[in-house]
GROMACS .gro file of C-alpha atoms in nm:
model
  474
    1MET     CA    1   0.000   0.000   0.000
    2SER     CA    2   0.098   0.362  -0.036
    3GLU     CA    3   0.224   0.564   0.260
    4ARG     CA    4  -0.036   0.585   0.535
    5LEU     CA    5  -0.191   0.920   0.614
    6PRO     CA    6  -0.243   1.043   0.970
    7ALA     CA    7  -0.594   0.969   1.092
    8VAL     CA    8  -0.793   1.154   1.353
    9ALA     CA    9  -0.979   0.872   1.521
   10ARG     CA   10  -1.097   0.718   1.843
   11LYS     CA   11  -0.837   0.455   1.929
   12PRO     CA   12  -0.980   0.103   1.920
   13LYS     CA   13  -0.993  -0.080   2.251
   14ILE     CA   14  -0.845  -0.428   2.213
   15GLY     CA   15  -0.907  -0.694   2.477
   16LEU     CA   16  -0.631  -0.952   2.515
   17VAL     CA   17  -0.639  -1.288   2.689
   18ALA     CA   18  -0.389  -1.574   2.671
   19GLY     CA   19  -0.442  -1.929   2.789
   20GLY     CA   20  -0.353  -2.294   2.800
   21LEU     CA   21  -0.472  -2.615   2.965
   22GLY     CA   22  -0.397  -2.611   3.337
   23ALA     CA   23  -0.365  -2.990   3.352
   24TYR     CA   24  -0.023  -2.955   3.188
   25TRP     CA   25   0.136  -2.733   3.453
   26PRO     CA   26   0.211  -2.997   3.723
   27GLN     CA   27   0.313  -3.245   3.453
   28PHE     CA   28   0.563  -3.014   3.279
   29PRO     CA   29   0.692  -2.749   3.524
   30ASP     CA   30   0.889  -2.555   3.261
   31LEU     CA   31   0.593  -2.516   3.023
   32LEU     CA   32   0.385  -2.246   3.193
   33PRO     CA   33   0.681  -2.007   3.243
   34GLN     CA   34   0.767  -2.043   2.874
   35LEU     CA   35   0.407  -1.978   2.770
   36ARG     CA   36   0.388  -1.674   2.996
   37ARG     CA   37   0.700  -1.537   2.827
   38SER     CA   38   0.530  -1.585   2.489
   39ALA     CA   39   0.217  -1.412   2.622
   40ALA     CA   40   0.428  -1.120   2.746
   41ARG     CA   41   0.584  -1.085   2.402
   42VAL     CA   42   0.239  -1.082   2.241
   43THR     CA   43   0.129  -0.812   2.484
   44GLU     CA   44   0.440  -0.611   2.397
   45ARG     CA   45   0.372  -0.638   2.023
   46MET     CA   46   0.003  -0.557   2.067
   47ARG     CA   47   0.090  -0.234   2.244
   48GLU     CA   48   0.286  -0.124   1.936
   49PHE     CA   49  -0.041  -0.079   1.748
   50ASP     CA   50  -0.230   0.250   1.772
   51ALA     CA   51  -0.481   0.098   2.012
   52GLU     CA   52  -0.571   0.078   2.379
   53VAL     CA   53  -0.491  -0.274   2.499
   54VAL     CA   54  -0.687  -0.428   2.788
   55ASP     CA   55  -0.481  -0.729   2.898
   56VAL     CA   56  -0.670  -0.958   3.138
   57GLY     CA   57  -0.380  -1.200   3.174
   58PHE     CA   58  -0.338  -1.577   3.142
   59ILE     CA   59  -0.619  -1.830   3.199
   60SER     CA   60  -0.579  -2.201   3.273
   61ASP     CA   61  -0.934  -2.335   3.308
   62ALA     CA   62  -1.302  -2.257   3.243
   63GLN     CA   63  -1.347  -2.078   3.576
   64GLU     CA   64  -1.064  -1.837   3.500
   65GLY     CA   65  -1.209  -1.797   3.151
   66ALA     CA   66  -1.542  -1.689   3.299
   67VAL     CA   67  -1.369  -1.427   3.516
   68ALA     CA   68  -1.182  -1.297   3.211
   69ALA     CA   69  -1.510  -1.287   3.018
   70GLU     CA   70  -1.665  -1.055   3.277
   71LYS     CA   71  -1.362  -0.825   3.277
   72LEU     CA   72  -1.366  -0.797   2.900
   73ARG     CA   73  -1.742  -0.747   2.888
   74ALA     CA   74  -1.711  -0.458   3.132
   75ALA     CA   75  -1.424  -0.307   2.931
   76ASP     CA   76  -1.651  -0.265   2.624
   77CYS     CA   77  -1.380  -0.367   2.378
   78ASP     CA   78  -1.390  -0.324   2.002
   79LEU     CA   79  -1.203  -0.651   1.941
   80ILE     CA   80  -1.107  -0.943   2.164
   81VAL     CA   81  -0.779  -1.119   2.084
   82GLY     CA   82  -0.740  -1.469   2.229
   83PHE     CA   83  -0.385  -1.610   2.227
   84LEU     CA   84  -0.378  -1.989   2.205
   85THR     CA   85  -0.039  -2.068   2.360
   86THR     CA   86  -0.098  -2.444   2.365
   87TYR     CA   87  -0.396  -2.677   2.371
   88MET     CA   88  -0.694  -2.541   2.565
   89THR     CA   89  -1.058  -2.642   2.573
   90ALA     CA   90  -1.337  -2.451   2.404
   91THR     CA   91  -1.507  -2.398   2.741
   92MET     CA   92  -1.229  -2.155   2.828
   93LEU     CA   93  -1.293  -1.918   2.537
   94VAL     CA   94  -1.658  -1.961   2.433
   95PRO     CA   95  -1.788  -1.759   2.734
   96ILE     CA   96  -1.548  -1.478   2.643
   97ALA     CA   97  -1.673  -1.478   2.285
   98GLN     CA   98  -2.039  -1.492   2.391
   99ARG     CA   99  -2.035  -1.231   2.668
  100SER     CA  100  -1.796  -0.967   2.540
  101GLY     CA  101  -2.028  -0.829   2.273
  102ALA     CA  102  -1.720  -0.772   2.053
  103PRO     CA  103  -1.575  -0.965   1.759
  104VAL     CA  104  -1.312  -1.220   1.858
  105LEU     CA  105  -0.981  -1.291   1.683
  106LEU     CA  106  -0.788  -1.601   1.783
  107ILE     CA  107  -0.412  -1.602   1.729
  108ASN     CA  108  -0.191  -1.909   1.723
  109LEU     CA  109   0.172  -1.794   1.738
  110GLN     CA  110   0.419  -2.068   1.820
  111PRO     CA  111   0.761  -1.970   1.964
  112THR     CA  112   0.967  -2.013   1.644
  113GLU     CA  113   0.928  -2.118   1.282
  114ALA     CA  114   0.967  -2.490   1.362
  115MET     CA  115   1.043  -2.734   1.644
  116ASP     CA  116   1.388  -2.885   1.705
  117HIS     CA  117   1.266  -3.239   1.666
  118ALA     CA  118   1.591  -3.403   1.780
  119SER     CA  119   1.598  -3.235   2.120
  120PHE     CA  120   1.230  -3.171   2.203
  121ASP     CA  121   1.042  -3.368   2.468
  122THR     CA  122   0.665  -3.357   2.527
  123GLY     CA  123   0.679  -3.041   2.735
  124ALA     CA  124   0.877  -2.854   2.470
  125TRP     CA  125   0.639  -2.974   2.198
  126LEU     CA  126   0.334  -2.849   2.389
  127ALA     CA  127   0.463  -2.492   2.361
  128TYR     CA  128   0.415  -2.531   1.984
  129CYS     CA  129   0.068  -2.680   2.014
  130GLY     CA  130  -0.146  -2.367   1.976
  131ALA     CA  131  -0.270  -2.495   1.642
  132CYS     CA  132  -0.423  -2.802   1.806
  133PRO     CA  133  -0.727  -2.629   1.964
  134LEU     CA  134  -0.793  -2.400   1.666
  135PRO     CA  135  -1.032  -2.639   1.484
  136GLU     CA  136  -1.203  -2.708   1.818
  137MET     CA  137  -1.263  -2.335   1.869
  138ALA     CA  138  -1.389  -2.295   1.514
  139ASN     CA  139  -1.634  -2.583   1.557
  140ALA     CA  140  -1.759  -2.459   1.895
  141PHE     CA  141  -1.792  -2.099   1.775
  142GLU     CA  142  -1.995  -2.215   1.476
  143ARG     CA  143  -2.228  -2.421   1.695
  144VAL     CA  144  -2.293  -2.139   1.943
  145GLY     CA  145  -2.338  -1.881   1.668
  146VAL     CA  146  -2.019  -1.675   1.711
  147PRO     CA  147  -1.831  -1.570   1.393
  148PHE     CA  148  -1.482  -1.717   1.374
  149ARG     CA  149  -1.156  -1.567   1.252
  150SER     CA  150  -0.792  -1.650   1.326
  151VAL     CA  151  -0.428  -1.578   1.244
  152SER     CA  152  -0.164  -1.850   1.267
  153GLY     CA  153   0.212  -1.801   1.257
  154TYR     CA  154   0.501  -1.768   1.501
  155LEU     CA  155   0.593  -1.502   1.755
  156GLU     CA  156   0.819  -1.293   1.530
  157ASP     CA  157   0.637  -1.374   1.205
  158GLN     CA  158   0.586  -1.032   1.044
  159ARG     CA  159   0.333  -1.170   0.797
  160ALA     CA  160   0.117  -1.286   1.086
  161TRP     CA  161   0.154  -0.952   1.265
  162ASP     CA  162   0.058  -0.769   0.946
  163ARG     CA  163  -0.263  -0.972   0.939
  164ILE     CA  164  -0.326  -0.907   1.308
  165GLY     CA  165  -0.273  -0.536   1.246
  166ARG     CA  166  -0.527  -0.546   0.965
  167TRP     CA  167  -0.790  -0.683   1.204
  168ILE     CA  168  -0.704  -0.417   1.462
  169ARG     CA  169  -0.732  -0.136   1.205
  170ALA     CA  170  -1.065  -0.277   1.087
  171ALA     CA  171  -1.185  -0.287   1.447
  172GLY     CA  172  -1.085   0.077   1.477
  173VAL     CA  173  -1.290   0.172   1.171
  174ARG     CA  174  -1.586  -0.030   1.301
  175SER     CA  175  -1.554   0.159   1.629
  176VAL     CA  176  -1.555   0.497   1.453
  177LEU     CA  177  -1.871   0.398   1.267
  178ARG     CA  178  -2.040   0.266   1.583
  179HIS     CA  179  -1.960   0.578   1.785
  180GLY     CA  180  -1.950   0.836   1.506
  181ARG     CA  181  -2.154   1.154   1.474
  182HIS     CA  182  -2.241   1.236   1.116
  183GLY     CA  183  -2.376   1.574   1.012
  184LEU     CA  184  -2.643   1.603   0.743
  185MET     CA  185  -2.714   1.964   0.649
  186GLY     CA  186  -2.967   2.103   0.403
  187HIS     CA  187  -3.175   1.885   0.174
  188LEU     CA  188  -3.152   1.621  -0.097
  189TYR     CA  189  -3.035   1.730  -0.439
  190PRO     CA  190  -3.370   1.714  -0.623
  191GLY     CA  191  -3.421   1.391  -0.812
  192MET     CA  192  -3.119   1.192  -0.687
  193TYR     CA  193  -3.300   0.877  -0.580
  194ASP     CA  194  -2.974   0.688  -0.531
  195VAL     CA  195  -2.845   0.948  -0.285
  196SER     CA  196  -3.159   0.940  -0.072
  197THR     CA  197  -3.071   0.780   0.262
  198ASP     CA  198  -3.294   0.650   0.542
  199LEU     CA  199  -3.127   0.790   0.854
  200THR     CA  200  -3.252   0.504   1.070
  201MET     CA  201  -3.071   0.256   0.846
  202VAL     CA  202  -2.740   0.434   0.901
  203THR     CA  203  -2.768   0.349   1.269
  204GLY     CA  204  -2.920   0.009   1.187
  205ASN     CA  205  -2.632  -0.094   0.961
  206LEU     CA  206  -2.335   0.088   1.106
  207GLY     CA  207  -2.430   0.234   1.443
  208GLY     CA  208  -2.350   0.594   1.525
  209HIS     CA  209  -2.571   0.902   1.515
  210VAL     CA  210  -2.689   1.130   1.234
  211GLU     CA  211  -2.715   1.493   1.343
  212VAL     CA  212  -2.971   1.673   1.125
  213LEU     CA  213  -2.853   2.030   1.069
  214GLU     CA  214  -2.999   2.342   0.909
  215PHE     CA  215  -2.799   2.578   0.692
  216ASP     CA  216  -2.898   2.833   0.954
  217ASP     CA  217  -2.675   2.644   1.197
  218LEU     CA  218  -2.390   2.741   0.966
  219ARG     CA  219  -2.526   3.090   0.894
  220VAL     CA  220  -2.520   3.206   1.255
  221ARG     CA  221  -2.165   3.080   1.301
  222VAL     CA  222  -2.042   3.246   0.983
  223GLN     CA  223  -2.195   3.573   1.100
  224GLN     CA  224  -1.990   3.548   1.420
  225VAL     CA  225  -1.656   3.509   1.238
  226LYS     CA  226  -1.412   3.794   1.302
  227ASP     CA  227  -1.187   3.956   1.044
  228ASP     CA  228  -0.867   3.830   1.209
  229GLU     CA  229  -1.001   3.472   1.185
  230VAL     CA  230  -1.065   3.525   0.815
  231ALA     CA  231  -0.710   3.655   0.774
  232ALA     CA  232  -0.569   3.347   0.947
  233LYS     CA  233  -0.775   3.116   0.726
  234LEU     CA  234  -0.660   3.302   0.415
  235ALA     CA  235  -0.300   3.257   0.525
  236GLU     CA  236  -0.362   2.884   0.572
  237THR     CA  237  -0.528   2.867   0.231
  238ARG     CA  238  -0.235   3.032   0.054
  239GLU     CA  239   0.002   2.790   0.227
  240VAL     CA  240  -0.196   2.483   0.122
  241PHE     CA  241  -0.316   2.581  -0.225
  242GLU     CA  242  -0.180   2.722  -0.545
  243LEU     CA  243  -0.417   3.000  -0.654
  244ALA     CA  244  -0.516   3.034  -1.018
  245ASP     CA  245  -0.539   3.379  -1.175
  246SER     CA  246  -0.916   3.327  -1.202
  247VAL     CA  247  -0.961   3.345  -0.822
  248VAL     CA  248  -1.152   3.658  -0.721
  249GLU     CA  249  -1.029   3.797  -0.389
  250GLU     CA  250  -1.382   3.873  -0.268
  251ASP     CA  251  -1.491   3.514  -0.339
  252LEU     CA  252  -1.181   3.377  -0.168
  253ALA     CA  253  -1.242   3.589   0.142
  254TRP     CA  254  -1.601   3.467   0.159
  255ALA     CA  255  -1.490   3.103   0.127
  256ALA     CA  256  -1.242   3.163   0.411
  257ARG     CA  257  -1.515   3.311   0.629
  258VAL     CA  258  -1.743   3.014   0.560
  259SER     CA  259  -1.451   2.780   0.636
  260VAL     CA  260  -1.410   2.929   0.982
  261GLY     CA  261  -1.784   2.890   1.038
  262LEU     CA  262  -1.764   2.528   0.926
  263ASP     CA  263  -1.482   2.462   1.173
  264ARG     CA  264  -1.706   2.592   1.452
  265LEU     CA  265  -2.003   2.389   1.331
  266VAL     CA  266  -1.800   2.068   1.333
  267ALA     CA  267  -1.660   2.144   1.678
  268ASP     CA  268  -1.995   2.248   1.828
  269PHE     CA  269  -2.174   1.934   1.710
  270ASP     CA  270  -1.869   1.707   1.755
  271LEU     CA  271  -1.897   1.576   1.399
  272ASP     CA  272  -1.689   1.299   1.243
  273SER     CA  273  -1.828   1.363   0.894
  274LEU     CA  274  -2.057   1.601   0.708
  275ALA     CA  275  -2.280   1.583   0.401
  276TYR     CA  276  -2.457   1.892   0.272
  277TYR     CA  277  -2.655   2.057  -0.008
  278HIS     CA  278  -2.876   2.363  -0.042
  279ARG     CA  279  -3.012   2.488  -0.372
  280GLY     CA  280  -3.064   2.851  -0.275
  281LEU     CA  281  -3.238   3.127  -0.469
  282ASP     CA  282  -3.145   3.462  -0.627
  283GLY     CA  283  -2.819   3.512  -0.441
  284GLU     CA  284  -2.971   3.499  -0.091
  285ILE     CA  285  -2.751   3.405   0.207
  286HIS     CA  286  -2.814   3.030   0.200
  287GLU     CA  287  -2.718   3.012  -0.166
  288LYS     CA  288  -2.401   3.205  -0.085
  289LEU     CA  289  -2.323   2.969   0.203
  290GLY     CA  290  -2.366   2.661  -0.016
  291ALA     CA  291  -2.146   2.813  -0.286
  292GLY     CA  292  -1.878   2.908  -0.036
  293MET     CA  293  -1.831   2.566   0.126
  294ILE     CA  294  -1.580   2.403  -0.109
  295LEU     CA  295  -1.266   2.547   0.051
  296GLY     CA  296  -1.369   2.475   0.409
  297SER     CA  297  -1.501   2.128   0.326
  298SER     CA  298  -1.173   2.037   0.156
  299LEU     CA  299  -0.969   2.156   0.452
  300LEU     CA  300  -1.194   1.961   0.691
  301THR     CA  301  -1.164   1.647   0.478
  302ALA     CA  302  -0.785   1.675   0.473
  303ARG     CA  303  -0.772   1.682   0.852
  304GLY     CA  304  -0.994   1.377   0.898
  305VAL     CA  305  -1.353   1.510   0.891
  306PRO     CA  306  -1.482   1.404   0.548
  307ALA     CA  307  -1.725   1.651   0.391
  308ALA     CA  308  -1.926   1.563   0.081
  309GLY     CA  309  -2.160   1.778  -0.124
  310GLU     CA  310  -2.494   1.688  -0.286
  311TYR     CA  311  -2.628   1.556   0.047
  312GLU     CA  312  -2.423   1.239  -0.002
  313LEU     CA  313  -2.436   1.090   0.346
  314ARG     CA  314  -2.340   0.736   0.245
  315THR     CA  315  -2.043   0.864   0.047
  316SER     CA  316  -1.925   1.079   0.337
  317LEU     CA  317  -1.933   0.755   0.541
  318ALA     CA  318  -1.735   0.574   0.271
  319MET     CA  319  -1.485   0.861   0.278
  320LEU     CA  320  -1.463   0.824   0.657
  321ILE     CA  321  -1.387   0.453   0.622
  322CYS     CA  322  -1.106   0.525   0.375
  323ASP     CA  323  -0.965   0.808   0.584
  324ARG     CA  324  -0.951   0.593   0.897
  325PHE     CA  325  -0.763   0.328   0.702
  326GLY     CA  326  -0.507   0.601   0.630
  327ALA     CA  327  -0.590   0.608   0.259
  328GLY     CA  328  -0.766   0.942   0.214
  329GLY     CA  329  -1.093   0.911   0.030
  330SER     CA  330  -1.201   1.187  -0.207
  331PHE     CA  331  -1.560   1.257  -0.324
  332THR     CA  332  -1.583   1.101  -0.671
  333GLU     CA  333  -1.810   1.010  -0.964
  334LEU     CA  334  -1.766   0.907  -1.327
  335GLN     CA  335  -1.674   1.191  -1.561
  336ALA     CA  336  -1.582   1.033  -1.895
  337LEU     CA  337  -1.439   0.718  -2.051
  338ASN     CA  338  -1.115   0.739  -2.246
  339PHE     CA  339  -1.105   0.441  -2.481
  340ARG     CA  340  -0.789   0.565  -2.655
  341ASP     CA  341  -0.584   0.549  -2.333
  342ALA     CA  342  -0.794   0.274  -2.170
  343VAL     CA  343  -0.869   0.478  -1.857
  344VAL     CA  344  -1.178   0.591  -1.669
  345GLU     CA  345  -1.176   0.961  -1.588
  346MET     CA  346  -1.341   1.026  -1.253
  347GLY     CA  347  -1.360   1.293  -0.987
  348HIS     CA  348  -1.606   1.562  -0.879
  349ASP     CA  349  -1.658   1.933  -0.852
  350GLY     CA  350  -1.644   2.073  -0.501
  351PRO     CA  351  -1.445   1.942  -0.204
  352GLY     CA  352  -1.165   1.688  -0.232
  353HIS     CA  353  -0.922   1.513   0.003
  354LEU     CA  354  -0.621   1.744  -0.021
  355ALA     CA  355  -0.385   1.502   0.156
  356ILE     CA  356  -0.392   1.257  -0.137
  357SER     CA  357  -0.328   1.506  -0.416
  358GLU     CA  358  -0.052   1.422  -0.664
  359ARG     CA  359   0.067   1.781  -0.650
  360ARG     CA  360  -0.011   2.098  -0.462
  361PRO     CA  361  -0.389   2.140  -0.499
  362LEU     CA  362  -0.519   2.433  -0.702
  363LEU     CA  363  -0.796   2.677  -0.620
  364ARG     CA  364  -0.971   2.790  -0.938
  365GLY     CA  365  -1.225   3.070  -0.958
  366LEU     CA  366  -1.549   2.977  -1.132
  367GLY     CA  367  -1.813   3.219  -1.252
  368VAL     CA  368  -2.072   2.942  -1.246
  369TYR     CA  369  -2.101   2.599  -1.079
  370HIS     CA  370  -2.235   2.338  -1.316
  371GLY     CA  371  -2.565   2.194  -1.193
  372LYS     CA  372  -2.561   2.412  -0.881
  373ARG     CA  373  -2.641   2.772  -0.804
  374GLY     CA  374  -2.374   3.022  -0.711
  375TRP     CA  375  -2.011   3.085  -0.797
  376GLY     CA  376  -1.676   3.116  -0.624
  377VAL     CA  377  -1.362   2.909  -0.572
  378SER     CA  378  -1.333   2.537  -0.639
  379VAL     CA  379  -1.064   2.276  -0.582
  380GLU     CA  380  -0.871   2.113  -0.864
  381PHE     CA  381  -0.622   1.827  -0.834
  382ASP     CA  382  -0.530   1.476  -0.944
  383VAL     CA  383  -0.518   1.193  -0.687
  384ARG     CA  384  -0.168   1.064  -0.614
  385HIS     CA  385  -0.050   0.838  -0.895
  386GLY     CA  386  -0.029   0.468  -0.815
  387PRO     CA  387  -0.266   0.203  -0.675
  388VAL     CA  388  -0.610   0.324  -0.569
  389THR     CA  389  -0.932   0.171  -0.441
  390LEU     CA  390  -1.286   0.289  -0.509
  391VAL     CA  391  -1.510   0.247  -0.203
  392GLY     CA  392  -1.885   0.305  -0.204
  393LEU     CA  393  -2.173   0.219   0.027
  394GLY     CA  394  -2.461   0.065  -0.165
  395GLN     CA  395  -2.807  -0.005  -0.029
  396THR     CA  396  -3.022  -0.304  -0.119
  397ARG     CA  397  -3.398  -0.316  -0.155
  398ASP     CA  398  -3.439  -0.443   0.201
  399GLY     CA  399  -3.236  -0.149   0.340
  400ARG     CA  400  -2.914  -0.337   0.402
  401TYR     CA  401  -2.585  -0.166   0.329
  402LYS     CA  402  -2.302  -0.323   0.133
  403ILE     CA  403  -1.949  -0.210   0.065
  404VAL     CA  404  -1.868  -0.190  -0.306
  405ALA     CA  405  -1.500  -0.172  -0.400
  406SER     CA  406  -1.269  -0.195  -0.699
  407GLU     CA  407  -0.892  -0.162  -0.726
  408GLY     CA  408  -0.716   0.025  -1.005
  409GLU     CA  409  -0.425   0.260  -1.068
  410VAL     CA  410  -0.420   0.635  -1.118
  411VAL     CA  411  -0.197   0.721  -1.413
  412GLY     CA  412  -0.078   1.047  -1.560
  413GLY     CA  413  -0.215   1.221  -1.866
  414PRO     CA  414  -0.419   1.520  -1.981
  415LEU     CA  415  -0.687   1.653  -1.743
  416LEU     CA  416  -0.957   1.915  -1.769
  417LYS     CA  417  -0.886   2.250  -1.602
  418ILE     CA  418  -1.238   2.330  -1.482
  419GLY     CA  419  -1.208   2.334  -1.103
  420ASN     CA  420  -1.273   1.962  -1.056
  421THR     CA  421  -1.081   1.686  -0.880
  422THR     CA  422  -1.010   1.461  -1.179
  423SER     CA  423  -0.806   1.141  -1.204
  424ARG     CA  424  -0.737   0.890  -1.481
  425VAL     CA  425  -0.789   0.539  -1.343
  426ASP     CA  426  -0.664   0.228  -1.521
  427PHE     CA  427  -0.849  -0.090  -1.421
  428GLY     CA  428  -0.651  -0.314  -1.655
  429CYS     CA  429  -0.947  -0.374  -1.884
  430ASP     CA  430  -1.178  -0.206  -2.131
  431PRO     CA  431  -1.318   0.110  -1.965
  432GLY     CA  432  -1.667   0.036  -2.091
  433GLU     CA  433  -1.671  -0.317  -1.953
  434TRP     CA  434  -1.546  -0.195  -1.615
  435THR     CA  435  -1.808   0.081  -1.606
  436ASP     CA  436  -2.087  -0.167  -1.675
  437ALA     CA  437  -1.963  -0.403  -1.402
  438TRP     CA  438  -1.923  -0.118  -1.151
  439SER     CA  439  -2.270   0.019  -1.224
  440ALA     CA  440  -2.426  -0.328  -1.193
  441SER     CA  441  -2.289  -0.361  -0.837
  442GLY     CA  442  -2.564  -0.140  -0.694
  443VAL     CA  443  -2.328   0.139  -0.592
  444ALA     CA  444  -2.469   0.492  -0.606
  445HIS     CA  445  -2.325   0.743  -0.852
  446HIS     CA  446  -2.085   0.884  -0.591
  447TRP     CA  447  -1.810   0.705  -0.398
  448ALA     CA  448  -1.472   0.759  -0.232
  449LEU     CA  449  -1.146   0.736  -0.426
  450ALA     CA  450  -0.871   0.624  -0.188
  451THR     CA  451  -0.499   0.563  -0.226
  452GLY     CA  452  -0.353   0.214  -0.198
  453GLN     CA  453  -0.493  -0.137  -0.228
  454LEU     CA  454  -0.761  -0.154   0.039
  455LEU     CA  455  -0.938  -0.480  -0.040
  456PRO     CA  456  -0.768  -0.679   0.241
  457GLU     CA  457  -0.869  -0.412   0.495
  458LEU     CA  458  -1.221  -0.392   0.353
  459ARG     CA  459  -1.259  -0.771   0.376
  460ALA     CA  460  -1.170  -0.752   0.745
  461LEU     CA  461  -1.411  -0.461   0.799
  462ALA     CA  462  -1.692  -0.645   0.620
  463ASP     CA  463  -1.632  -0.946   0.843
  464LEU     CA  464  -1.642  -0.741   1.164
  465THR     CA  465  -1.948  -0.535   1.066
  466GLY     CA  466  -2.148  -0.808   0.894
  467LEU     CA  467  -2.173  -0.599   0.577
  468GLU     CA  468  -2.154  -0.763   0.238
  469LEU     CA  469  -1.845  -0.672   0.034
  470VAL     CA  470  -1.888  -0.660  -0.343
  471GLU     CA  471  -1.554  -0.665  -0.525
  472VAL     CA  472  -1.580  -0.537  -0.882
  473ALA     CA  473  -1.335  -0.648  -1.148
  474ALA     CA  474  -1.436  -0.647  -1.515
   0.00000   0.00000   0.00000
């Protein structure tokens, strides 16, 4: 994957429990100390992740497992990691899985890559026996209705730790969705059936809270902005953006004022994301506010609060998912197909994720916004060249959400200079065939364009959330 971007997120809380069969301890006195050393190393490695680790120690029987289950239930973890140090019975871990209310990941990490068969006795072998109970756990979890997932390897196996880290990051994204506060301001862009979102189903599918906002909530905050705050925002803007000659100073100052008001709105309502749209009429204040939001929304998105226009709540959530995976996530739709170069040109007018721009983003002044009322400054850039993943949230007829994703590569080439975020994406196939397959997935006409190859992370997230993942490849 490409270089990770800094994320502003609630740290996931990871519960950790290690265990083995207590009947072995009097039989093989050296075994438990060795297993405890392995458990300590796992704890040490777990604390290297950007997570809060709740370590409830080592269990040796079902009674100790029940005590650990209560501790982990009270801790309200986002993921429980059970370390199988040697053989242990399912009765030791099933209560933890049932009572915690969190997904469970079992890890089987033996001390080294392989045993020294010539010198090992039974006690030494048992330290490598964490794989033995894994099928037992899988069978028991299936029979009691608990989803099963595991990672097997050895203590210093980086491939195994990469997989463990993927589950922890996915748990962090699940946590952000479960606890998130998502702003929805204005009204639906008239006629966009695919964008229309049942707010109850956001909570039903993902958790979290949708805060319904009025443009007046923004208006009163913009009116309170002081001139020195506008000056500071203009200074920030000139540091972040290249300004085209078409930028009108009056329009830029207004966008900066709205940006300060947006910062206050997000802080006052403690928002993790924002979707907005207001049509406006005859240059009145709400039309001016809607037209002035592109700068502030782009700056918010770059610092980890995704903001999407056209009332696209599900896409702002998809952008949040991508951002928390450290991959950006810019508001995107299809723009044109280039059959000569075999690429799909995609992007959007309005806000973009500045942190994933190929170059310094440009602010361009526009005398008219296509399809929207108003005028002002708009953002123009190309997403960083290299592997990318498209991520959308589709909705089925029964109201269930599904993640729709496709991997491609952003490549260089000619781009329009019209104040849009535009990228040329190569999917390794005919652009028309890919477009038909993508459209048939049930995705809406907006999605997030993220850097890197995210399918492994999205598979883990789909597993932890229970959402369907549709992977599109023509």
